[in-house]
Coordinates of C-alpha atoms in Angstrom, one line a residue:
M1 CA 52.5 -35.3 -10.2
R2 CA 52.7 -32.5 -7.7
A3 CA 54.9 -30.5 -10.1
W4 CA 52.3 -30.9 -12.8
I5 CA 49.5 -29.7 -10.6
A6 CA 51.5 -26.7 -9.5
S7 CA 52.4 -25.7 -13.0
T8 CA 48.8 -26.1 -14.1
G9 CA 47.6 -23.9 -11.3
C10 CA 50.1 -21.2 -12.2
A11 CA 48.9 -21.3 -15.8
L12 CA 45.3 -20.9 -14.8
L13 CA 46.2 -17.9 -12.6
A14 CA 48.0 -16.3 -15.5
V15 CA 45.1 -16.9 -17.8
N16 CA 42.7 -15.3 -15.2
A17 CA 45.0 -12.4 -14.8
G18 CA 45.0 -11.8 -18.5
C19 CA 41.2 -11.9 -18.6
L20 CA 41.0 -9.3 -15.9
H21 CA 43.2 -6.9 -17.7
E22 CA 40.1 -5.0 -18.8
M23 CA 37.3 -4.3 -16.4
S24 CA 34.4 -6.7 -16.8
P25 CA 31.2 -4.7 -17.5
A26 CA 29.2 -7.2 -15.4
R27 CA 31.5 -6.8 -12.4
V28 CA 31.6 -3.0 -12.4
A29 CA 28.0 -2.1 -13.4
P30 CA 26.7 0.6 -13.6
G31 CA 30.2 1.3 -14.9
A32 CA 32.2 4.4 -15.5
P33 CA 32.6 6.8 -18.6
A34 CA 34.6 5.3 -21.4
A35 CA 36.9 8.3 -21.7
P36 CA 37.5 11.6 -19.9
G37 CA 35.5 13.5 -22.6
V38 CA 32.6 10.9 -22.8
R39 CA 29.4 11.5 -20.9
W40 CA 28.2 8.7 -18.7
V41 CA 24.8 7.3 -19.6
A42 CA 22.7 5.7 -16.9
P43 CA 21.5 2.2 -17.7
P44 CA 17.8 1.6 -18.1
G45 CA 16.0 1.2 -14.8
L46 CA 18.6 3.1 -12.8
V47 CA 17.2 6.5 -13.0
A48 CA 14.1 6.9 -10.9
A49 CA 11.1 8.7 -12.1
P50 CA 11.3 12.4 -11.2
S51 CA 9.3 13.3 -8.2
P52 CA 6.6 15.9 -8.7
A53 CA 7.3 19.5 -7.8
P54 CA 6.0 20.4 -4.3
R55 CA 2.5 21.8 -4.3
P56 CA 2.1 25.2 -2.8
E57 CA 0.1 24.5 0.3
I58 CA -0.9 26.9 3.1
P59 CA -2.0 25.4 6.5
A60 CA -5.7 25.1 6.9
D61 CA -5.8 27.6 9.7
L62 CA -4.2 30.3 7.5
I63 CA -6.1 29.6 4.3
D64 CA -8.8 32.3 5.1
S65 CA -6.1 34.9 5.7
A66 CA -4.0 33.9 2.6
Q67 CA -5.4 36.8 0.6
H68 CA -4.6 39.4 3.2
M69 CA -1.6 38.1 5.1
G70 CA 0.2 40.4 7.4
L71 CA 3.7 40.1 8.9
A72 CA 2.4 38.2 12.0
N73 CA 0.9 35.5 9.7
L74 CA 4.0 35.2 7.6
V75 CA 6.2 34.8 10.7
D76 CA 3.9 32.3 12.2
L77 CA 3.9 30.3 9.0
A78 CA 7.7 30.5 8.7
L79 CA 8.4 29.3 12.2
R80 CA 6.1 26.2 11.6
D81 CA 7.1 25.3 8.0
S82 CA 10.6 26.6 7.5
P83 CA 13.1 23.7 6.9
R84 CA 15.6 25.6 9.0
T85 CA 13.5 25.6 12.1
R86 CA 12.4 22.0 11.6
E87 CA 16.1 20.9 11.2
A88 CA 17.2 22.8 14.3
W89 CA 14.3 21.3 16.3
A90 CA 15.2 17.8 15.2
Q91 CA 18.8 18.4 16.2
A92 CA 17.7 19.6 19.6
R93 CA 15.6 16.5 20.1
S94 CA 18.5 14.4 19.0
A95 CA 20.7 16.0 21.6
A96 CA 18.0 15.4 24.2
A97 CA 18.0 11.7 23.3
A98 CA 21.8 11.6 23.5
L99 CA 21.6 13.1 27.1
G100 CA 19.1 10.4 28.1
A101 CA 21.4 7.7 26.6
S102 CA 24.4 9.0 28.4
K103 CA 22.7 8.6 31.8
G104 CA 22.5 4.9 31.2
A105 CA 26.2 4.6 32.1
Y106 CA 25.1 4.8 35.8
Y107 CA 23.0 1.7 35.5
P108 CA 24.2 -1.9 35.3
T109 CA 24.1 -3.8 32.0
V110 CA 22.2 -7.1 32.0
G111 CA 22.5 -9.7 29.3
L112 CA 20.7 -13.0 28.6
Q113 CA 22.0 -15.7 26.3
L114 CA 20.2 -18.8 25.1
D115 CA 21.8 -21.5 23.0
R116 CA 21.2 -24.9 21.6
T117 CA 24.1 -27.1 20.4
T118 CA 24.1 -30.5 18.6
S119 CA 27.4 -32.4 18.6
K120 CA 28.6 -35.7 17.0
T121 CA 31.4 -37.8 18.4
S122 CA 32.9 -40.7 16.3
A123 CA 35.2 -43.5 17.4
L124 CA 37.1 -46.4 15.7
G125 CA 37.0 -44.8 12.2
G126 CA 33.3 -44.0 12.4
A127 CA 32.2 -47.4 13.6
F128 CA 30.6 -45.8 16.6
S129 CA 28.9 -42.4 16.6
F130 CA 27.3 -40.5 19.5
F131 CA 25.0 -37.6 19.1
R132 CA 24.3 -35.2 22.0
N133 CA 22.1 -32.1 22.3
S134 CA 22.8 -29.3 24.8
Y135 CA 20.5 -26.5 25.9
G136 CA 21.7 -23.6 27.9
S137 CA 20.9 -20.2 29.3
N138 CA 23.3 -17.7 30.8
A139 CA 22.6 -14.3 32.5
T140 CA 25.3 -11.7 33.1
L141 CA 25.4 -8.4 35.0
T142 CA 28.1 -5.8 34.7
W143 CA 28.3 -2.6 36.7
V144 CA 30.9 0.1 36.8
L145 CA 31.1 1.1 40.5
L146 CA 33.8 3.8 40.3
D147 CA 35.4 5.6 37.4
W148 CA 36.7 8.9 38.9
G149 CA 34.2 11.2 37.2
G150 CA 34.2 9.7 33.7
R151 CA 30.5 9.1 33.6
S152 CA 29.5 12.4 35.1
A153 CA 31.8 14.2 32.7
S154 CA 30.2 12.4 29.7
I155 CA 26.7 13.3 31.0
E156 CA 27.8 16.9 31.5
M157 CA 29.1 16.9 27.9
A158 CA 25.7 15.7 26.6
R159 CA 23.9 18.2 28.8
Q160 CA 25.9 21.1 27.5
A161 CA 25.4 19.8 23.9
L162 CA 21.7 19.8 24.5
I163 CA 21.7 23.3 25.9
A164 CA 23.8 24.4 22.9
A165 CA 21.3 22.8 20.5
D166 CA 18.4 24.4 22.3
W167 CA 20.0 27.9 22.1
T168 CA 20.9 27.2 18.4
H169 CA 17.3 26.4 17.8
N170 CA 16.3 29.8 19.3
A171 CA 19.0 31.5 17.2
V172 CA 17.6 29.8 14.0
M173 CA 14.1 31.0 14.9
Q174 CA 15.3 34.6 15.2
D175 CA 17.3 34.3 11.9
V176 CA 14.1 33.0 10.2
V177 CA 12.0 35.9 11.6
L178 CA 14.6 38.4 10.5
D179 CA 14.7 36.9 7.0
V180 CA 11.0 37.0 6.7
E181 CA 10.9 40.7 7.9
K182 CA 13.6 41.6 5.4
A183 CA 11.7 40.0 2.5
Y184 CA 8.4 41.5 3.7
Y185 CA 9.6 45.1 3.9
N186 CA 11.5 44.7 0.7
Y187 CA 8.3 43.6 -1.0
L188 CA 6.4 46.6 0.5
N189 CA 9.2 48.9 -0.7
T190 CA 8.9 47.5 -4.2
R191 CA 5.1 47.9 -4.0
A192 CA 5.4 51.5 -2.9
L193 CA 7.9 52.0 -5.7
L194 CA 5.4 50.6 -8.1
E195 CA 2.8 53.1 -6.9
S196 CA 5.4 55.9 -7.4
R197 CA 6.2 54.7 -10.9
T198 CA 2.5 54.6 -11.8
A199 CA 2.1 58.1 -10.6
S200 CA 5.2 59.2 -12.5
V201 CA 3.7 57.7 -15.7
K202 CA 0.5 59.7 -15.2
E203 CA 2.5 62.9 -14.5
A204 CA 4.6 62.3 -17.6
Q205 CA 1.5 61.7 -19.7
A206 CA 0.1 65.0 -18.3
N207 CA 3.3 66.8 -19.3
L208 CA 3.0 65.3 -22.8
D209 CA -0.6 66.5 -23.0
A210 CA 0.3 70.0 -22.0
A211 CA 3.2 70.1 -24.5
S212 CA 0.9 68.8 -27.3
R213 CA -1.7 71.5 -26.5
R214 CA 0.9 74.2 -26.5
R215 CA 2.1 73.1 -29.9
E216 CA -1.4 72.9 -31.2
A217 CA -2.0 76.5 -29.9
G218 CA 1.2 77.6 -31.8
V219 CA 3.1 78.5 -28.7
G220 CA 5.1 75.3 -28.3
T221 CA 7.6 73.5 -30.4
I222 CA 8.0 69.9 -31.6
G223 CA 11.1 69.7 -29.4
E224 CA 9.0 70.1 -26.3
V225 CA 6.7 67.4 -27.5
L226 CA 9.6 65.0 -28.2
Q227 CA 11.2 65.7 -24.9
S228 CA 7.9 64.9 -23.1
K229 CA 7.5 61.7 -25.1
T230 CA 11.1 60.7 -24.1
A231 CA 10.3 61.3 -20.4
L232 CA 7.0 59.3 -20.7
S233 CA 8.8 56.4 -22.4
Q234 CA 11.4 56.4 -19.6
A235 CA 8.7 56.5 -16.9
Q236 CA 6.9 53.6 -18.6
L237 CA 10.1 51.6 -18.8
D238 CA 10.8 52.1 -15.1
L239 CA 7.2 51.0 -14.4
Q240 CA 7.6 47.8 -16.4
T241 CA 10.9 47.0 -14.7
T242 CA 9.3 47.5 -11.2
E243 CA 6.3 45.3 -12.2
G244 CA 8.8 42.5 -13.0
Q245 CA 10.7 43.0 -9.8
I246 CA 7.7 42.8 -7.6
Q247 CA 6.9 39.2 -8.7
T248 CA 10.5 38.1 -8.1
I249 CA 10.5 39.7 -4.6
K250 CA 7.1 38.1 -3.8
G251 CA 8.5 34.7 -4.7
A252 CA 11.6 35.4 -2.5
L253 CA 9.2 36.2 0.4
A254 CA 7.4 32.9 -0.1
T255 CA 10.7 31.1 -0.1
A256 CA 11.7 32.9 3.2
V257 CA 8.4 31.7 4.7
G258 CA 9.1 28.2 3.7
L259 CA 6.6 27.9 0.8
P260 CA 7.2 27.3 -2.9
A261 CA 7.7 30.6 -4.8
N262 CA 4.6 30.0 -6.9
T263 CA 2.3 30.0 -3.9
R264 CA -0.7 32.2 -4.4
Y265 CA -1.1 34.7 -1.6
E266 CA -1.6 38.5 -1.1
I267 CA 0.1 40.8 1.4
E268 CA -1.8 43.2 3.6
A269 CA 0.2 46.4 3.9
P270 CA 0.4 48.1 7.3
A271 CA -1.0 51.6 7.9
E272 CA 0.6 54.3 5.8
E273 CA 1.6 56.3 8.8
F274 CA 3.6 54.7 11.6
P275 CA 5.0 56.2 14.8
V276 CA 8.7 57.2 14.5
G277 CA 9.8 58.8 17.7
E278 CA 13.2 59.9 18.8
F279 CA 15.3 56.8 19.6
T280 CA 16.4 57.3 23.2
E281 CA 17.9 53.9 24.1
E282 CA 21.6 53.9 25.2
V283 CA 23.9 51.8 23.2
D284 CA 25.8 50.5 26.2
R285 CA 22.5 49.2 27.7
L286 CA 21.7 47.5 24.4
I287 CA 25.1 45.9 24.3
E288 CA 24.5 44.5 27.8
Q289 CA 21.1 43.2 26.7
A290 CA 22.7 41.5 23.7
A291 CA 25.3 39.8 26.0
A292 CA 22.5 38.4 28.1
K293 CA 19.9 37.5 25.4
R294 CA 21.8 36.5 22.2
P295 CA 21.0 32.8 21.8
D296 CA 24.0 32.2 19.5
L297 CA 26.3 33.6 22.2
A298 CA 24.6 31.4 24.8
A299 CA 25.1 28.4 22.5
A300 CA 28.8 29.2 22.2
R301 CA 29.1 29.4 25.9
A302 CA 27.4 25.9 26.2
R303 CA 29.8 24.5 23.6
A304 CA 32.7 25.9 25.6
A305 CA 31.4 24.2 28.7
E306 CA 30.9 21.0 26.7
A307 CA 34.6 21.1 25.7
E308 CA 35.6 21.6 29.3
A309 CA 33.6 18.6 30.4
R310 CA 35.3 16.5 27.6
I311 CA 38.6 17.1 29.4
G312 CA 37.3 15.2 32.4
S313 CA 35.9 12.4 30.3
I314 CA 39.2 11.8 28.6
R315 CA 41.2 12.2 31.8
S316 CA 39.1 9.5 33.5
T317 CA 40.2 6.9 30.9
G318 CA 43.7 7.0 32.3
L319 CA 42.5 6.4 35.9
P320 CA 41.7 3.1 37.6
S321 CA 38.1 1.9 37.5
L322 CA 36.2 -0.5 39.7
V323 CA 33.8 -3.0 37.9
T324 CA 31.8 -5.8 39.2
N325 CA 30.6 -8.8 37.1
W326 CA 28.0 -11.4 38.0
G327 CA 26.8 -14.3 36.1
A328 CA 24.7 -17.4 36.3
G329 CA 23.9 -20.2 33.8
V330 CA 22.5 -23.6 33.4
T331 CA 23.2 -26.2 30.6
Y332 CA 21.2 -29.4 29.9
Y333 CA 22.9 -32.2 28.1
D334 CA 20.8 -34.9 26.3
Q335 CA 22.4 -37.8 24.6
I336 CA 20.4 -39.0 21.6
G337 CA 19.4 -42.6 21.7
S338 CA 20.2 -42.8 25.4
S339 CA 18.3 -42.0 28.6
N340 CA 21.4 -40.4 30.0
S341 CA 21.1 -36.7 30.6
S342 CA 22.8 -34.2 32.9
T343 CA 22.6 -30.7 34.1
V344 CA 25.5 -28.3 34.8
E345 CA 24.9 -25.1 36.7
T346 CA 27.5 -22.3 36.8
Y347 CA 27.7 -19.2 39.0
N348 CA 30.4 -16.5 39.0
G349 CA 31.1 -13.2 40.6
A350 CA 34.0 -10.8 40.3
L351 CA 35.2 -7.5 41.5
L352 CA 37.7 -6.1 39.0
L353 CA 40.1 -3.2 39.5
R354 CA 41.3 -2.1 36.1
V355 CA 44.4 0.0 36.1
P356 CA 45.6 1.5 32.8
V357 CA 49.4 1.3 32.6
F358 CA 50.5 2.2 29.1
N359 CA 48.6 3.1 25.9
G360 CA 51.2 4.3 23.6
F361 CA 50.9 7.9 24.8
S362 CA 47.4 8.2 23.3
L363 CA 45.9 9.5 26.5
Q364 CA 48.5 12.3 26.8
Y365 CA 47.8 13.4 23.2
D366 CA 44.1 13.1 23.6
L367 CA 44.3 15.4 26.7
M368 CA 46.4 17.9 24.7
R369 CA 43.7 17.8 21.9
V370 CA 40.7 18.3 24.1
R371 CA 42.4 21.1 26.1
S372 CA 43.2 22.9 22.9
D373 CA 39.6 22.4 21.8
A374 CA 38.4 23.9 25.0
E375 CA 40.7 26.9 24.6
A376 CA 39.5 27.3 21.0
A377 CA 35.9 27.2 22.2
R378 CA 36.6 29.9 24.8
A379 CA 38.3 32.0 22.2
R380 CA 35.2 31.6 20.0
V381 CA 33.0 33.0 22.8
D382 CA 35.3 36.0 23.1
E383 CA 35.3 36.5 19.3
L384 CA 31.5 36.2 19.1
S385 CA 31.1 38.7 22.0
Q386 CA 33.2 41.2 20.1
E387 CA 31.2 40.6 16.9
I388 CA 28.0 41.2 18.8
I389 CA 29.2 44.5 20.3
S390 CA 30.1 45.6 16.8
Q391 CA 26.7 44.5 15.4
V392 CA 24.8 46.3 18.1
W393 CA 27.0 49.4 17.8
S394 CA 26.4 49.6 14.0
G395 CA 22.7 48.7 14.3
F396 CA 22.2 51.4 16.9
Y397 CA 23.5 54.2 14.7
D398 CA 21.9 52.7 11.6
L399 CA 18.5 53.0 13.3
R400 CA 19.2 56.6 14.4
T401 CA 20.2 57.5 10.9
A402 CA 17.1 55.8 9.4
T403 CA 14.9 57.7 11.9
Q404 CA 16.4 61.0 10.8
R405 CA 16.0 60.1 7.1
I406 CA 12.3 59.5 7.6
E407 CA 11.8 63.2 8.5
T408 CA 14.2 64.4 5.8
T409 CA 12.5 62.5 3.0
R410 CA 9.1 63.6 4.1
D411 CA 10.2 67.3 3.8
L412 CA 12.0 66.4 0.5
L413 CA 8.8 64.9 -0.9
D414 CA 6.7 67.9 0.1
S415 CA 9.1 70.4 -1.5
A416 CA 9.4 68.2 -4.7
Q417 CA 5.6 68.0 -5.0
Q418 CA 5.3 71.7 -4.6
S419 CA 8.1 72.3 -7.1
Y420 CA 6.4 70.1 -9.7
D421 CA 3.0 71.7 -9.2
V422 CA 4.5 75.1 -9.7
S423 CA 6.5 74.1 -12.8
L424 CA 3.4 72.5 -14.3
G425 CA 1.3 75.6 -13.7
R426 CA 4.0 77.9 -15.1
Y427 CA 4.4 75.7 -18.2
K428 CA 0.7 75.6 -18.8
A429 CA 0.6 79.4 -18.4
G430 CA 3.4 79.8 -21.0
V431 CA 6.0 81.2 -18.7
G432 CA 7.9 78.0 -17.9
S433 CA 10.1 75.7 -19.9
I434 CA 9.6 72.1 -20.7
L435 CA 13.1 71.3 -19.3
D436 CA 12.1 72.7 -15.9
L437 CA 8.9 70.7 -15.9
I438 CA 10.6 67.4 -16.8
T439 CA 13.4 68.0 -14.2
S440 CA 10.9 68.8 -11.4
Q441 CA 8.9 65.7 -12.3
A442 CA 12.0 63.5 -12.2
S443 CA 12.9 65.0 -8.8
L444 CA 9.4 64.2 -7.6
D445 CA 9.7 60.6 -8.7
K446 CA 13.1 60.3 -7.0
A447 CA 11.8 61.8 -3.8
R448 CA 8.9 59.3 -3.7
A449 CA 11.4 56.5 -4.2
Q450 CA 13.7 57.9 -1.5
Q451 CA 10.8 58.2 1.0
A452 CA 9.8 54.6 0.3
Q453 CA 13.3 53.4 0.8
A454 CA 13.7 55.4 4.0
R455 CA 10.6 53.8 5.5
T456 CA 11.9 50.4 4.5
D457 CA 15.4 51.1 5.9
W458 CA 13.8 52.2 9.2
H459 CA 11.9 48.9 9.5
L460 CA 14.9 46.8 8.5
S461 CA 17.2 48.7 10.9
L462 CA 14.7 48.2 13.7
A463 CA 14.4 44.5 13.0
Q464 CA 18.2 44.1 12.6
L465 CA 18.8 45.8 15.9
A466 CA 16.2 43.6 17.7
H467 CA 17.9 40.6 16.2
D468 CA 21.4 41.8 17.2
T469 CA 20.2 42.4 20.8
G470 CA 18.6 39.0 21.0
T471 CA 15.0 40.3 21.4
L472 CA 13.6 39.6 18.0
G473 CA 10.6 37.3 18.3
V474 CA 11.0 36.8 22.0
L475 CA 7.8 35.8 23.7
S476 CA 6.6 37.5 26.9
E477 CA 7.7 34.9 29.3
P478 CA 10.4 34.8 31.9
D479 CA 13.9 34.0 30.7
K480 CA 15.2 30.8 32.1
E481 CA 17.7 28.2 31.0
G482 CA 16.0 24.9 30.3
T483 CA 17.7 22.4 32.5
P484 CA 16.9 18.8 31.4

């Protein structure tokens, strides 16, 4: 009989194994593609309805200024609405909560347990059965009295992690401000280029009109007219290209601010003239300023201190610890069908000395790991310090060069304008050539573009140097490390 049951069971297992040779669609839903080259099709009801695109919204307090937004408005909006600043702020708050949680290790843990149990006891083959209910409560208290610095090291780790998160938030704010300024000045540069292209089209049209009048007067040729038309077509093509670019760059500016690219807003350009004096700062002083104010360097130092504190936390796990346990409980027994009941009270207390003896060398390797991590964190601080020196050095001379280019392009534009005016006058008077006129007009267009780019480069270089020295967007308040 047993052999028959065993053989039947084996046969059923074999049948089941054969049935499972192919994957059951019901068991593996929503399934996988049928072949490497077959597209997977989602079953009905699995694909959620697409969420609507985000609506371009500007905060209520900035709606009035949306049609003439300046750089300050854009920066304010970016710092409030940028996903990057919101993410960094949430991470800082998370680190603050982690620090608060780590300090709980200094307090005892208290637990309370309530239970109810019903039991049945049978005797003589079930002829007699007894039912009993028990109700109990138990309270426990556990307190670590001594752990040789483990808790303090863990708290210091959390504290340094919070400081690093706070500095990182500051660094993200500066990065966001820099990105907004870059997009803002690139937009202004494109707008200035658009004005230059518009003026070039008018000048090319004037050149064509002059060539046409000369031909009608019999002193010009069809070649001059065709050359003028070619120059006009090229100027119109450049204008159309710039008109398309300005909308793209405006959308990029909205994205940098934290708004959808299709948000409707207008930019208020600053005054045409701006003070550009001789840059007299010393590069060594700027490097010292960067070492003191760069938030990403301060965050790296905090992460290095966190790694150092982790060594103490790991080391403490291999040292003895002193723990006390206290408990008290009461249990009530009530036998169903009987008036008999009883109460049991329990009390206990213990002072435990826990001494780690052997853990498979895990502690030794953990110490090696965290010491290497601390060394890597210190090396990262040194590496970042060198990068910052290089950034400040390059930014310093980029700004000096940009300052010099402002004056040079101003002189270039003045001479190009005068050259074009002279060429146009000579051509109208019949003593100049169309080639000289077209060449001087192209030089004037190029000079306008170079001046606009030089102004933009100066603004960008100044913003980049402020970022590299850690002073971009810094409020006028005393510098102090936030100690939680």
